Short mmCIF file of C-alpha atoms and ligand atoms in Angstrom, two decimals:
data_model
loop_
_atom_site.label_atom_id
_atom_site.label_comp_id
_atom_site.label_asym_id
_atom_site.label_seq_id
_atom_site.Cartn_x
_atom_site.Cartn_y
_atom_site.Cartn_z
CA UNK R 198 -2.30 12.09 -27.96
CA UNK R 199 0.29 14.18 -28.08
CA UNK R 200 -0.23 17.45 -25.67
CA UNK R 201 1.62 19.61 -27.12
CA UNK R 202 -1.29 19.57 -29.81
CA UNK R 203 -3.81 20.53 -28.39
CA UNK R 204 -5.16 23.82 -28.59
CA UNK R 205 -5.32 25.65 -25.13
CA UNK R 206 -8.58 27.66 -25.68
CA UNK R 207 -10.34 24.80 -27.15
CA UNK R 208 -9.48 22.15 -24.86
CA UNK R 209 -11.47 25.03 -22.47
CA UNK R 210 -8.96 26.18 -20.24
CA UNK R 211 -7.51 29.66 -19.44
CA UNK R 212 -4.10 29.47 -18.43
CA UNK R 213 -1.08 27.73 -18.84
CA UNK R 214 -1.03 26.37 -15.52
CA UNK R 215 -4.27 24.98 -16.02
CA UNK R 216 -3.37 23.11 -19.25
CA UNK R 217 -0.23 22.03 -17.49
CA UNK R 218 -2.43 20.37 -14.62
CA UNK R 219 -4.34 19.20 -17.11
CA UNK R 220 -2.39 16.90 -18.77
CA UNK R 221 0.40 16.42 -15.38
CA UNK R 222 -1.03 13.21 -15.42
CA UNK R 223 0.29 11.63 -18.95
CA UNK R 224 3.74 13.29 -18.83
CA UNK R 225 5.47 9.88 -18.09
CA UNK R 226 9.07 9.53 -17.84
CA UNK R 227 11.17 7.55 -20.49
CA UNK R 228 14.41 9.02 -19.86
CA UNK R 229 17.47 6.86 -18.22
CA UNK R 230 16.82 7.96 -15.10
CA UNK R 231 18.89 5.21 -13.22
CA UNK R 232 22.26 6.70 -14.74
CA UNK R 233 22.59 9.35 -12.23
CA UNK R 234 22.89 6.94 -9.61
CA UNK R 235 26.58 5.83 -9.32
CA UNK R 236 26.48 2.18 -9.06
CA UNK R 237 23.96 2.17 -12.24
CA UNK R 238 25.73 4.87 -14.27
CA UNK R 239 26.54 2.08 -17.17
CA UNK R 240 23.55 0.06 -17.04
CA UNK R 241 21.23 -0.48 -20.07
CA UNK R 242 17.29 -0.15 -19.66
CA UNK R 243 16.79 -3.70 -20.93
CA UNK R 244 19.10 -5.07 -18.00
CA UNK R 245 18.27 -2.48 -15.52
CA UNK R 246 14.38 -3.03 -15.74
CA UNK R 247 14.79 -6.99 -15.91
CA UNK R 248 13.49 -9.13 -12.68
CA UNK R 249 16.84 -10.25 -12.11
CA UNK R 250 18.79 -7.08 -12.14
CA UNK R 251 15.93 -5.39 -9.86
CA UNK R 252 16.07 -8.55 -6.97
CA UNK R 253 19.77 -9.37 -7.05
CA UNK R 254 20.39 -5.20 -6.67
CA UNK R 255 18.24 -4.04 -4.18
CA UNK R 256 20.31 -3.31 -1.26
CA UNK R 257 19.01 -4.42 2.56
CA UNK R 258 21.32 -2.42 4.23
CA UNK R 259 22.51 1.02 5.00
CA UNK R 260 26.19 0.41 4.30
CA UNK R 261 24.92 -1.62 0.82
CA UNK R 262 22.71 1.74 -0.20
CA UNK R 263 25.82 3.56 0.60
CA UNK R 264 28.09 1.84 -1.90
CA UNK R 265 24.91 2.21 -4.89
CA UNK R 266 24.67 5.93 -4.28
CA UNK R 267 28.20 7.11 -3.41
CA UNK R 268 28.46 10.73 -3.30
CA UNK R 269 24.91 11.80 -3.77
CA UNK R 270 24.71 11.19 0.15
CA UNK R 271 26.28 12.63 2.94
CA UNK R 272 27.47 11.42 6.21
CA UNK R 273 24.58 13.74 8.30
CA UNK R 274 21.98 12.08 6.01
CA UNK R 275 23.14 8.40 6.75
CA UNK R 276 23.35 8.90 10.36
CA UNK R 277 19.71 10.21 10.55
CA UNK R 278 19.14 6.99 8.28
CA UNK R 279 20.92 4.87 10.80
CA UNK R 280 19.20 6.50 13.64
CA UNK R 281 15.93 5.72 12.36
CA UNK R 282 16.34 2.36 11.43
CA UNK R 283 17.02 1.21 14.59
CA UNK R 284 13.80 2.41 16.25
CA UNK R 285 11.93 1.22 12.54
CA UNK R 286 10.03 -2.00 12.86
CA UNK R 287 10.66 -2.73 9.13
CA UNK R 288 14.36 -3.97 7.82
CA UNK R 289 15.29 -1.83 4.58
CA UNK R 290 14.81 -3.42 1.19
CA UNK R 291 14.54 -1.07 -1.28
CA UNK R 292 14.34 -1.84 -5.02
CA UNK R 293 16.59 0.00 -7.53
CA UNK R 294 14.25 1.23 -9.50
CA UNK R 295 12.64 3.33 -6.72
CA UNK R 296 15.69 4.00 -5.27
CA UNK R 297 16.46 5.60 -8.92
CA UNK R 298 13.22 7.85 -9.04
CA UNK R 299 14.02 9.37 -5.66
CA UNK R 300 15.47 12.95 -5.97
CA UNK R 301 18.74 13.17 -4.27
CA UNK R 302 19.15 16.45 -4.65
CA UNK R 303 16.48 16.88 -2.13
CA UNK R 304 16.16 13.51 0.16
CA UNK R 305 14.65 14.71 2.90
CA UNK R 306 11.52 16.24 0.82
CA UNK R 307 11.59 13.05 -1.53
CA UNK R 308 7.94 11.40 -1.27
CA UNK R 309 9.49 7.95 -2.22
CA UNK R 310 12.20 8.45 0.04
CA UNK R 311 9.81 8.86 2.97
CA UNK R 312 8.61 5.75 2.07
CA UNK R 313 11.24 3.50 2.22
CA UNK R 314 13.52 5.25 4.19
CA UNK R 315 12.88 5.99 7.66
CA UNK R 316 14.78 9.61 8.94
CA UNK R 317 15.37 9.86 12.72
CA UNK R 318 15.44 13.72 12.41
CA UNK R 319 11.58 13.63 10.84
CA UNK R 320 10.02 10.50 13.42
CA UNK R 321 7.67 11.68 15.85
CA UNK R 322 6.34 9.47 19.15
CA UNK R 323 4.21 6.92 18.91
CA UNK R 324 0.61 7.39 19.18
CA UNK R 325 -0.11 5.70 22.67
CA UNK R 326 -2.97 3.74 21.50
CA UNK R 327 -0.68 1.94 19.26
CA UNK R 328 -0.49 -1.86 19.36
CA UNK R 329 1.78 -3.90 16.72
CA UNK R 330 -0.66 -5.94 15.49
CA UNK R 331 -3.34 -3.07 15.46
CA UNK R 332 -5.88 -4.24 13.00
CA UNK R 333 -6.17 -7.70 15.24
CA UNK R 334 -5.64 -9.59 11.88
CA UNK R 335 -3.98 -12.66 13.84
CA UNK R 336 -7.03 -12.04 16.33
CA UNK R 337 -8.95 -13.22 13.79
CA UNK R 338 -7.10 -15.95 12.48
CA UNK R 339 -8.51 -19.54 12.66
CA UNK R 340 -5.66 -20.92 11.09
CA UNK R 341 -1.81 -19.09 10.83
CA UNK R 342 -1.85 -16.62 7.71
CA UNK R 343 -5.70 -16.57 7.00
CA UNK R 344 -7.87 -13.79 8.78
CA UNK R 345 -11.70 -14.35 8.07
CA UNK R 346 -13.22 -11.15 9.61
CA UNK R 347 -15.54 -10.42 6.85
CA UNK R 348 -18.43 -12.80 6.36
CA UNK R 349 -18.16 -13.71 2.55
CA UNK R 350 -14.16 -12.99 1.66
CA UNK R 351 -10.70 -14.05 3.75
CA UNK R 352 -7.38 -12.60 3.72
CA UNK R 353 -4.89 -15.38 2.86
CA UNK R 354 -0.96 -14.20 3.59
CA UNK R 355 0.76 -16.85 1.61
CA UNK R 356 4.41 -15.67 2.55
CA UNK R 357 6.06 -13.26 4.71
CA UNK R 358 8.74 -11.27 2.11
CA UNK R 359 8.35 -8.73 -0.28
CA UNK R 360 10.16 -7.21 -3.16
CA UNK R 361 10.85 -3.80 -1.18
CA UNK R 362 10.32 -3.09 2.52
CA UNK R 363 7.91 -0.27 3.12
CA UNK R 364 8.69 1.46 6.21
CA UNK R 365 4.96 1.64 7.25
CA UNK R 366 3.67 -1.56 6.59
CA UNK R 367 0.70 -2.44 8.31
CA UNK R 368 1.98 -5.92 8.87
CA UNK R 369 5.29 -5.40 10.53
CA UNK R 370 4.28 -7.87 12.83
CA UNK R 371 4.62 -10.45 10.07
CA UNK R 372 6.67 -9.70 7.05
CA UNK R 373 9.88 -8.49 6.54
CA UNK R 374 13.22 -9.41 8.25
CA UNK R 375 13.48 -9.32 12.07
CA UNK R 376 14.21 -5.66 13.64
CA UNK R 377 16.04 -4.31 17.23
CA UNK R 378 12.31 -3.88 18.39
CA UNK R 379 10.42 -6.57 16.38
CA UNK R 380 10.51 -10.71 16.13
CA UNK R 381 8.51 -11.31 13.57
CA UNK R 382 5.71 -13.90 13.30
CA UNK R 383 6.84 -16.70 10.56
CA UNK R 384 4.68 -16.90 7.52
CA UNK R 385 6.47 -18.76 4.67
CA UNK R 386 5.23 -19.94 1.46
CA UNK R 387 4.68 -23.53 2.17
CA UNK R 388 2.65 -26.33 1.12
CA UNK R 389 1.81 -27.59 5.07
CA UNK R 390 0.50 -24.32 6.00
CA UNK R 391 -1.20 -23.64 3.20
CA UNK R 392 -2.75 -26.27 3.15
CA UNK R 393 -4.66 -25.76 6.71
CA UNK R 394 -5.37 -22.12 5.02
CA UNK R 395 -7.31 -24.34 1.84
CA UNK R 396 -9.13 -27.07 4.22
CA UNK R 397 -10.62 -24.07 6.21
CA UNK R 398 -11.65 -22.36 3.22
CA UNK R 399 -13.34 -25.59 1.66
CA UNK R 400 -15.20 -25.91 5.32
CA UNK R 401 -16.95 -22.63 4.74
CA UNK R 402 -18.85 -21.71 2.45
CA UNK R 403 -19.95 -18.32 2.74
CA UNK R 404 -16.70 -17.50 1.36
CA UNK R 405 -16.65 -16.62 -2.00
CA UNK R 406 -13.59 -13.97 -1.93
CA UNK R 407 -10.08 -14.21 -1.39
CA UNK R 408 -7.41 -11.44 -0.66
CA UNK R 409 -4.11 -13.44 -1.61
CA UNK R 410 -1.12 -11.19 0.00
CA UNK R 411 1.88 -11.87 1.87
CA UNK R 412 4.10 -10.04 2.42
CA UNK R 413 3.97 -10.15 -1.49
CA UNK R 414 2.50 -12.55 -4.71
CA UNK R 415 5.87 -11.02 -6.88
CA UNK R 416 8.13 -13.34 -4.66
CA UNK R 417 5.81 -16.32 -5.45
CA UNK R 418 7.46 -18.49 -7.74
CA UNK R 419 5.13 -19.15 -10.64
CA UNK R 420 4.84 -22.84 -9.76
CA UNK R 421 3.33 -21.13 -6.63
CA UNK R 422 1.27 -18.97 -8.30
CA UNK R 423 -0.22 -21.75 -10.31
CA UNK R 424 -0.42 -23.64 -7.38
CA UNK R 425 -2.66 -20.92 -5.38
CA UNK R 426 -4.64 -20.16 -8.13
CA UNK R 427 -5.95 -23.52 -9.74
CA UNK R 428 -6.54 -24.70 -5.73
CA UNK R 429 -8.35 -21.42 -5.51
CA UNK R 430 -10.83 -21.52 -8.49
CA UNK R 431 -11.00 -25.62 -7.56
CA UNK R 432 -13.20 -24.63 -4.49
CA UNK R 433 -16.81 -24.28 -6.04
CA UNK R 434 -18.18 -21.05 -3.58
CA UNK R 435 -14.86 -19.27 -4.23
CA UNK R 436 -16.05 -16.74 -7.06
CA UNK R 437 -13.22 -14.18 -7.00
CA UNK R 438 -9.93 -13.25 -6.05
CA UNK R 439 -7.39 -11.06 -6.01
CA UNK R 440 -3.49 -11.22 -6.14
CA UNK R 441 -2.16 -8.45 -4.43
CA UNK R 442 1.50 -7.14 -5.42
CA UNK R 443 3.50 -3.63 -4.29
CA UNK R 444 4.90 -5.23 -7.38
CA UNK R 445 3.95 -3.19 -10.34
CA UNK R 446 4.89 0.12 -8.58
CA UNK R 447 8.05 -1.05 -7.23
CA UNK R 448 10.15 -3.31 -10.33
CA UNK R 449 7.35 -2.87 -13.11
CA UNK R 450 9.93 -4.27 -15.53
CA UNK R 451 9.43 -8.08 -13.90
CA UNK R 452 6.02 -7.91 -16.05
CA UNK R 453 7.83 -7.49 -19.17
CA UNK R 454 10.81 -9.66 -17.97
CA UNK R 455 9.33 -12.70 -16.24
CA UNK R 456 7.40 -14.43 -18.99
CA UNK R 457 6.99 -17.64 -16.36
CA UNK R 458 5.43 -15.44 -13.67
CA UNK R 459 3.14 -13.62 -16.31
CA UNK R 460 2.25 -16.52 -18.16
CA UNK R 461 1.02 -18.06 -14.44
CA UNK R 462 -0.80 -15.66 -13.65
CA UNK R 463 -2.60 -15.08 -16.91
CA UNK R 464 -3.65 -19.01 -17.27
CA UNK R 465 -4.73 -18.65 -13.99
CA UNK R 466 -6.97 -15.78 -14.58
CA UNK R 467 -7.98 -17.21 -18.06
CA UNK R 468 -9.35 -19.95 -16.40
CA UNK R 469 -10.95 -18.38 -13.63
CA UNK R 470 -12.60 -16.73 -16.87
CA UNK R 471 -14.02 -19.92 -17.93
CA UNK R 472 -15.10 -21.19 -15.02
CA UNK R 473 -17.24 -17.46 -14.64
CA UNK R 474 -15.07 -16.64 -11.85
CA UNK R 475 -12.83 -13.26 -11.34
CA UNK R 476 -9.23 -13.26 -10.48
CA UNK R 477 -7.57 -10.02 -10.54
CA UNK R 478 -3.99 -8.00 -9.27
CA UNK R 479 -4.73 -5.05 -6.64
CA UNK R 480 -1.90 -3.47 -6.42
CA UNK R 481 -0.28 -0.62 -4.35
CA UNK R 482 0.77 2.87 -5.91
CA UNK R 483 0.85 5.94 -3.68
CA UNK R 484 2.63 8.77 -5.62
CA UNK R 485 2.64 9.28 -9.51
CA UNK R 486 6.19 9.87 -9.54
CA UNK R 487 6.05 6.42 -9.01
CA UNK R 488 4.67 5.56 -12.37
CA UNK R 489 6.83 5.87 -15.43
CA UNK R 490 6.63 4.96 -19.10
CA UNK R 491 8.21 1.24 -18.08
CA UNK R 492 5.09 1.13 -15.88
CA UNK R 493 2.67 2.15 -18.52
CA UNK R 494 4.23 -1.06 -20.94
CA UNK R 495 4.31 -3.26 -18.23
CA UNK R 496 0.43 -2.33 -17.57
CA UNK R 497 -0.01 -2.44 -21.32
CA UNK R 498 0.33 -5.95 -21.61
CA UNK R 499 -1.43 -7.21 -18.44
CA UNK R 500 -4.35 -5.29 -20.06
CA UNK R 501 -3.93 -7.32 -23.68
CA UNK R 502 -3.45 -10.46 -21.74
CA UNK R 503 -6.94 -9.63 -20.07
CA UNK R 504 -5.83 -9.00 -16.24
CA UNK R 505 -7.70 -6.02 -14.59
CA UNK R 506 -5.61 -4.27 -12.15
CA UNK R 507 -6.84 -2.09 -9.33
CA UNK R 508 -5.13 0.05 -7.08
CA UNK R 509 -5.19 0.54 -3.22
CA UNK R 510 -3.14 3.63 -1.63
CA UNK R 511 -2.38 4.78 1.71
CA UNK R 512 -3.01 8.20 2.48
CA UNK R 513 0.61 9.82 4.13
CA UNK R 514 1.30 13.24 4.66
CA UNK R 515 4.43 14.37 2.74
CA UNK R 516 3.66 11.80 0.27
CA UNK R 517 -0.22 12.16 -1.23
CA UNK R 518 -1.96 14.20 1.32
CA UNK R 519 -2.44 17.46 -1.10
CA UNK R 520 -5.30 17.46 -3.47
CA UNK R 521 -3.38 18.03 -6.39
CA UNK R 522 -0.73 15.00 -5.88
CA UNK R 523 -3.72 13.03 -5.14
CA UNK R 524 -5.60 14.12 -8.45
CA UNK R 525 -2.56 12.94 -10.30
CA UNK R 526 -2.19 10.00 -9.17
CA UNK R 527 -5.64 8.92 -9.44
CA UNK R 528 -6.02 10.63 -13.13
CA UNK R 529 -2.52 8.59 -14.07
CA UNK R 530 -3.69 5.48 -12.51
CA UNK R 531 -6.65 5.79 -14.53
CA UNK R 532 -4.75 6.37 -17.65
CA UNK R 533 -2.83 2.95 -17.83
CA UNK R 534 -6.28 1.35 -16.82
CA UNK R 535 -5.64 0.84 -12.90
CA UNK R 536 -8.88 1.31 -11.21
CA UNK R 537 -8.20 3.37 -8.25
CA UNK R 538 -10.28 1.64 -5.46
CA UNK R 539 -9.46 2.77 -2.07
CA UNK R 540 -7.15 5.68 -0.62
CA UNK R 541 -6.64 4.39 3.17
CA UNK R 542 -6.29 6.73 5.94
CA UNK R 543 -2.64 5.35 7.65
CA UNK R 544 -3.05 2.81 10.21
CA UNK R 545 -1.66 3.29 13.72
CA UNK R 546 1.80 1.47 13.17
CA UNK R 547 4.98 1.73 14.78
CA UNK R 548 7.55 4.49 14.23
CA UNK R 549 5.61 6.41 11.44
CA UNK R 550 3.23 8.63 13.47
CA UNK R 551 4.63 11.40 10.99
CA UNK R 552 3.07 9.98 7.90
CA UNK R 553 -0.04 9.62 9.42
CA UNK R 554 -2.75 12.64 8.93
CA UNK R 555 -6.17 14.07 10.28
CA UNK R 556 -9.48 12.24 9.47
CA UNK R 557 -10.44 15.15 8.27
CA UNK R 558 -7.36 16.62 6.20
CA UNK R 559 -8.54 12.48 4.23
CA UNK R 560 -12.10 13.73 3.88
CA UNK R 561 -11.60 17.41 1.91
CA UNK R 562 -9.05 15.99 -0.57
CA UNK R 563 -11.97 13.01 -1.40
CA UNK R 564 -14.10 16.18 -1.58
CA UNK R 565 -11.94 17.70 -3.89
CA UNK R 566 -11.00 14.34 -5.96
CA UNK R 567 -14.86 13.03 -6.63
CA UNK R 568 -15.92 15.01 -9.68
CA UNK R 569 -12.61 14.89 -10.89
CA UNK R 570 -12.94 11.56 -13.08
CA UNK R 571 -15.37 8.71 -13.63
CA UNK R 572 -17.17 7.55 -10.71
CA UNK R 573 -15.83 4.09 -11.23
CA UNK R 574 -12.00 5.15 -11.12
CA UNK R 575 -12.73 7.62 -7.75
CA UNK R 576 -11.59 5.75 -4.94
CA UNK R 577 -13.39 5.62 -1.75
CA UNK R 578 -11.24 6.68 1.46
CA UNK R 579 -11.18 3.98 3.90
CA UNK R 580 -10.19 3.84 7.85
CA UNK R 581 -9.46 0.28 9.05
CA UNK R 582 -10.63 0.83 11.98
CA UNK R 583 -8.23 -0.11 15.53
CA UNK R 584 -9.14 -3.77 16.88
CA UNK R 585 -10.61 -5.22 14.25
CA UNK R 586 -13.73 -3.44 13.26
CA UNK R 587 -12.67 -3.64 9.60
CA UNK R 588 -13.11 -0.92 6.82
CA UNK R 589 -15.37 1.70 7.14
CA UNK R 590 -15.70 4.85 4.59
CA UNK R 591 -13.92 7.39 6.62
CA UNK R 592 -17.55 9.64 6.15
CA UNK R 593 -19.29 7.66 7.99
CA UNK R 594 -18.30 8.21 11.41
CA UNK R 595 -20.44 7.81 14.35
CA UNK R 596 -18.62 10.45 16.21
CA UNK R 597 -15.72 12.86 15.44
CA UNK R 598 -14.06 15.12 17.63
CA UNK R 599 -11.40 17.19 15.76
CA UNK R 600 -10.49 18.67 19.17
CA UNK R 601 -9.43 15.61 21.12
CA UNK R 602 -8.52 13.77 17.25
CA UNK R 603 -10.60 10.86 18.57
CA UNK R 604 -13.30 9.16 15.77
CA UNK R 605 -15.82 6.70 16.20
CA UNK R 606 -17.13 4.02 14.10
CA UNK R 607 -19.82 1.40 14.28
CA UNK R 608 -19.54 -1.64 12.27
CA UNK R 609 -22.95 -3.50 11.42
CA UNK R 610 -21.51 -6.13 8.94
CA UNK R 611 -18.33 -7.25 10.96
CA UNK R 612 -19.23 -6.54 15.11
CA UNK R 613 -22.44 -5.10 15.11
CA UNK R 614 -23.68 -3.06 18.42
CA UNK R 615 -19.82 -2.52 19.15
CA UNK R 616 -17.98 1.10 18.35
CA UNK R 617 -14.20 1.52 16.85
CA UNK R 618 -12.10 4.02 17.52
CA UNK R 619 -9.58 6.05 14.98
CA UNK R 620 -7.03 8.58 15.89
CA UNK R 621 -5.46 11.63 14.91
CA UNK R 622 -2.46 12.26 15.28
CA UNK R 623 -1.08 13.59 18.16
CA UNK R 624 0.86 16.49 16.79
CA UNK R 625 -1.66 17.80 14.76
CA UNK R 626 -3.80 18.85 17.85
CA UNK R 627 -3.25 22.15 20.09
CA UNK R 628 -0.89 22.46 22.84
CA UNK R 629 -3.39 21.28 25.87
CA UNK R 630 -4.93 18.43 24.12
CA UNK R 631 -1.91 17.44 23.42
CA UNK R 632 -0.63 17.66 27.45
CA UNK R 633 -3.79 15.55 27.85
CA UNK R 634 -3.01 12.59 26.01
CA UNK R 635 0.23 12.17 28.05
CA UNK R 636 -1.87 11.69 30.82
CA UNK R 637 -3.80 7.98 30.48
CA UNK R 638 -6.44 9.35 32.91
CA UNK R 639 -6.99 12.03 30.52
CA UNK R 640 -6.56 9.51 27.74
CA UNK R 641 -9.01 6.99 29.13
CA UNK R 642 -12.03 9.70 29.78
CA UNK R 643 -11.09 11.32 26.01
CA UNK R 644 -12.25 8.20 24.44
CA UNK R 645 -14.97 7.56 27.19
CA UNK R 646 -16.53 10.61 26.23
CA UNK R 647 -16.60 10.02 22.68
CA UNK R 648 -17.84 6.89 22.82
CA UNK R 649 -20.76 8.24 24.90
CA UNK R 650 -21.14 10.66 22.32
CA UNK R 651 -21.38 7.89 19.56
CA UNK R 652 -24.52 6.62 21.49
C1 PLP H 959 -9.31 -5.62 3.38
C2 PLP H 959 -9.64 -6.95 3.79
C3 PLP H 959 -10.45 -7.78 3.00
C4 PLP H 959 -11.03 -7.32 1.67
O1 PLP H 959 -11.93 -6.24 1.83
P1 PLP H 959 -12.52 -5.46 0.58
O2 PLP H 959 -13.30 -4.33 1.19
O3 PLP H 959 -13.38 -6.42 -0.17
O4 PLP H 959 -11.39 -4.98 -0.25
C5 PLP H 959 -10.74 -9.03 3.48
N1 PLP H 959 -10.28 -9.45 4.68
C6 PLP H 959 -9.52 -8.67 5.47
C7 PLP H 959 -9.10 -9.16 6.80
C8 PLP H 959 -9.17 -7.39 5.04
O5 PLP H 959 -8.40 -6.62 5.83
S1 SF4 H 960 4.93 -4.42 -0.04
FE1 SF4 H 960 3.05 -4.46 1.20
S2 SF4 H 960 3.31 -6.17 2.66
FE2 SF4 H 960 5.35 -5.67 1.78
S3 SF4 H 960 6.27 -4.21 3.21
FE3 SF4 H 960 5.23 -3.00 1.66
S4 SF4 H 960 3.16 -2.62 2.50
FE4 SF4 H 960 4.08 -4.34 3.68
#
């Protein structure tokens, strides 16, 4: 529908600004955007969106993402970049396209930019409760790359690369590139391990659901795809799964350009069909400016070809963590038919205490949000709670202290009788809570008393 169209007083509304908000949500860009970045200046869209273009041009380093942009950088802004990479635990990768939709004009305020690009002038300490592997996914691990922590569904990291590199990833530990302050644990895509990963899975079955993630399913080759799926649905209690991709918000033109990798996918899910079993793509948006009119195509077939694509975001402040930017995204998402199916509050991860927010700044903009939309398409706001309690809806805490930032979970399903703990972050508390946590004393009798408090 065109917006322009409709009639302000009968669509209900008052003001301008109100119809503007409105509709924010279908105003999706089709212009050349890419052409104000130097090193793209003469590239068509066909060529620029294609798989190819996207991989072989995304540039892993700061002196490559120097020669793409040129002038629209200056030297202060690279040595903050430089600065914060090396205390980052995540190499850069960055994918043109994104690198495209950030604003140059304004870098430092750019919500994808905080993403991808870590700024030693904006980092704040660690939170001291922070370990690398904080969710104790390898903790749970019976075999290397497959975490069974929930009773009926398994998380199965099939690789350890990804399209882009997001500066906050929850499993530095694993994927990406090796860093000054991380070695990595070695997950690649092959047949031995993964083969462990399907013999386990056959020995139990009270699984019927599998998470397949990496690093990322886009850097699967199809064969691989194929491969993972038909073994998959071939295992009778298996019912579901899901591919999950950064992929569609990151090079959405792949889906349009990489007929082998869609045509995988899709057979794979067709058959799942027949068989009565559900294989979907979650997939990982965070800001609508993220979405553009390549991504509403690109979701536009996956939809004819019958996949059903849901979406899991990470709550970070500067990026989503204002009700409006959040109502956009989720009323966009739902426009291209991408169920929006959890918001997560920011794990504790290394070198990105600044994109992390309150427990309760996450709970009043999922107050604001439900209402907004269908039921179905409002996503529930999740903290994975620290040590491996698993996901809990960030309302139902045992225990939350807004003082002292410290929350408390139980977790029947997962470790039952046991509490979890979740943190806010440090520099959103006053001055002498704040002098407390330097102290681990302090620190230890903080958490002792909330967890008395839990019961
Ligand atoms: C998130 C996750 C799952 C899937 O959980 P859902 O709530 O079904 O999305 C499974 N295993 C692990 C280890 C996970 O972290
Ligand atoms: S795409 Fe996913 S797995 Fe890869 S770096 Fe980003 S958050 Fe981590």
């Amino acid at each position: 529908m065109d917006t322009a169209s409709v009639d302000v007083a009968h669509a209900g509304m008052t003001g301008v600004a109100e119809y503007e908000a409105a509709f924010a949500h279908r105003r999706l860009r089709r212009d050349a955007f890419w052409r104000t970045i130097p090193a793209y200046a003469d590239v068509d869209a066909d060529t620029f969106h294609s798989h190819l273009f996207q991989a072989r041009n995304s540039p892993t380093s700061l002196e490559g993402l120097r020669e793409v942009l040129g002038g629209l950088v200056g030297p202060d802004f690279c040595e903050d970049l430089r600065e914060g990479l090396s205390r980052a635990p995540m190499s850069i990768r960055i994918s043109p396209y994104i690198l495209s939709l950030i604003d140059w004009d304004d870098p430092y305020g750019d919500p994808l930019r905080t993403q991808f690009l870590p700024l030693a002038s904006q980092q704040l300490p660690d939170h001291p409760e922070l370990y690398l592997d904080s969710l104790n996914e390898q903790g749970d691990s019976p075999v290397p790359g497959l975490t069974h922590r929930y009773p009926d569904r398994a998380l199965f990291l099939t690789l350890d690369t990804c399209p882009v590199y997001c500066r906050f990833c929850t499993r530095s530990y694993a994927v990406g590139l090796d860093t000054d302050g991380v070695e990595k644990v070695r997950l690649s895509a092959n047949r031995k391990r993964w083969s462990l990963v399907f013999d386990y899975l056959r020995s139990r079955p009270e699984v019927e659901d599998v998470v397949v993630s990496g690093g990322d399913v886009y850097n699967l080759r199809a064969a691989q795809i194929r491969e993972v799926g038909e073994t998959l649905l071939d295992i009778p209690h298996i019912r579901r799964f899901r591919f999950a991709t950064k992929g569609p918000a990151v090079m959405p033109g792949k889906i349009l350009s990489d007929r082998e990798w869609v045509d995988a996918l899709v057979n794979v899910v067709n058959r799942g069909r027949r068989m009565h079993k559900e294989v979907v793509m979650h997939t990982h948006f965070n800001h609508p400016g993220e979405i553009t009119g390549v991504t509403q195509d690109a979701m536009e077939l996956l939809m004819e070809r019958g996949v059903t694509v849901r979406n899991q975001a990470v709550l970070q402040r500067g990026v989503n963590d204002d009700p409006l930017t959040m109502r956009i995204l989720v009323k966009r998402l739902s426009y291209l038919n991408i169920q929006p199916y959890y918001v997560f509050f920011h794990d504790l991860v290394q070198g990105v205490e600044d994109l992390r927010t309150t427990l309760r700044a996450g709970l009043e903009i999922e107050k604001s949000l439900r209402g907004a939309t269908a039921g179905f398409n409002t996503p529930t706001f999740i903290v994975d709670t620290l040590g491996g309690g698993g996901k809990r809806d960030g309302h139902s805490y045992e225990h939350y202290d807004e003082e002292t930032g410290i929350a408390v979970f139980a977790s029947p399903t997962v470790r039952p009788g046991e509490h979890f703990l979740y943190f806010d972050p440090i520099d959103c508390l006053a001055p002498d809570i704040r002098q407390r946590w330097e102290d681990s004393e302090e620190r230890q009798s903080m958490m002792e008393e909330a967890l008395a408090r839990a019961g």
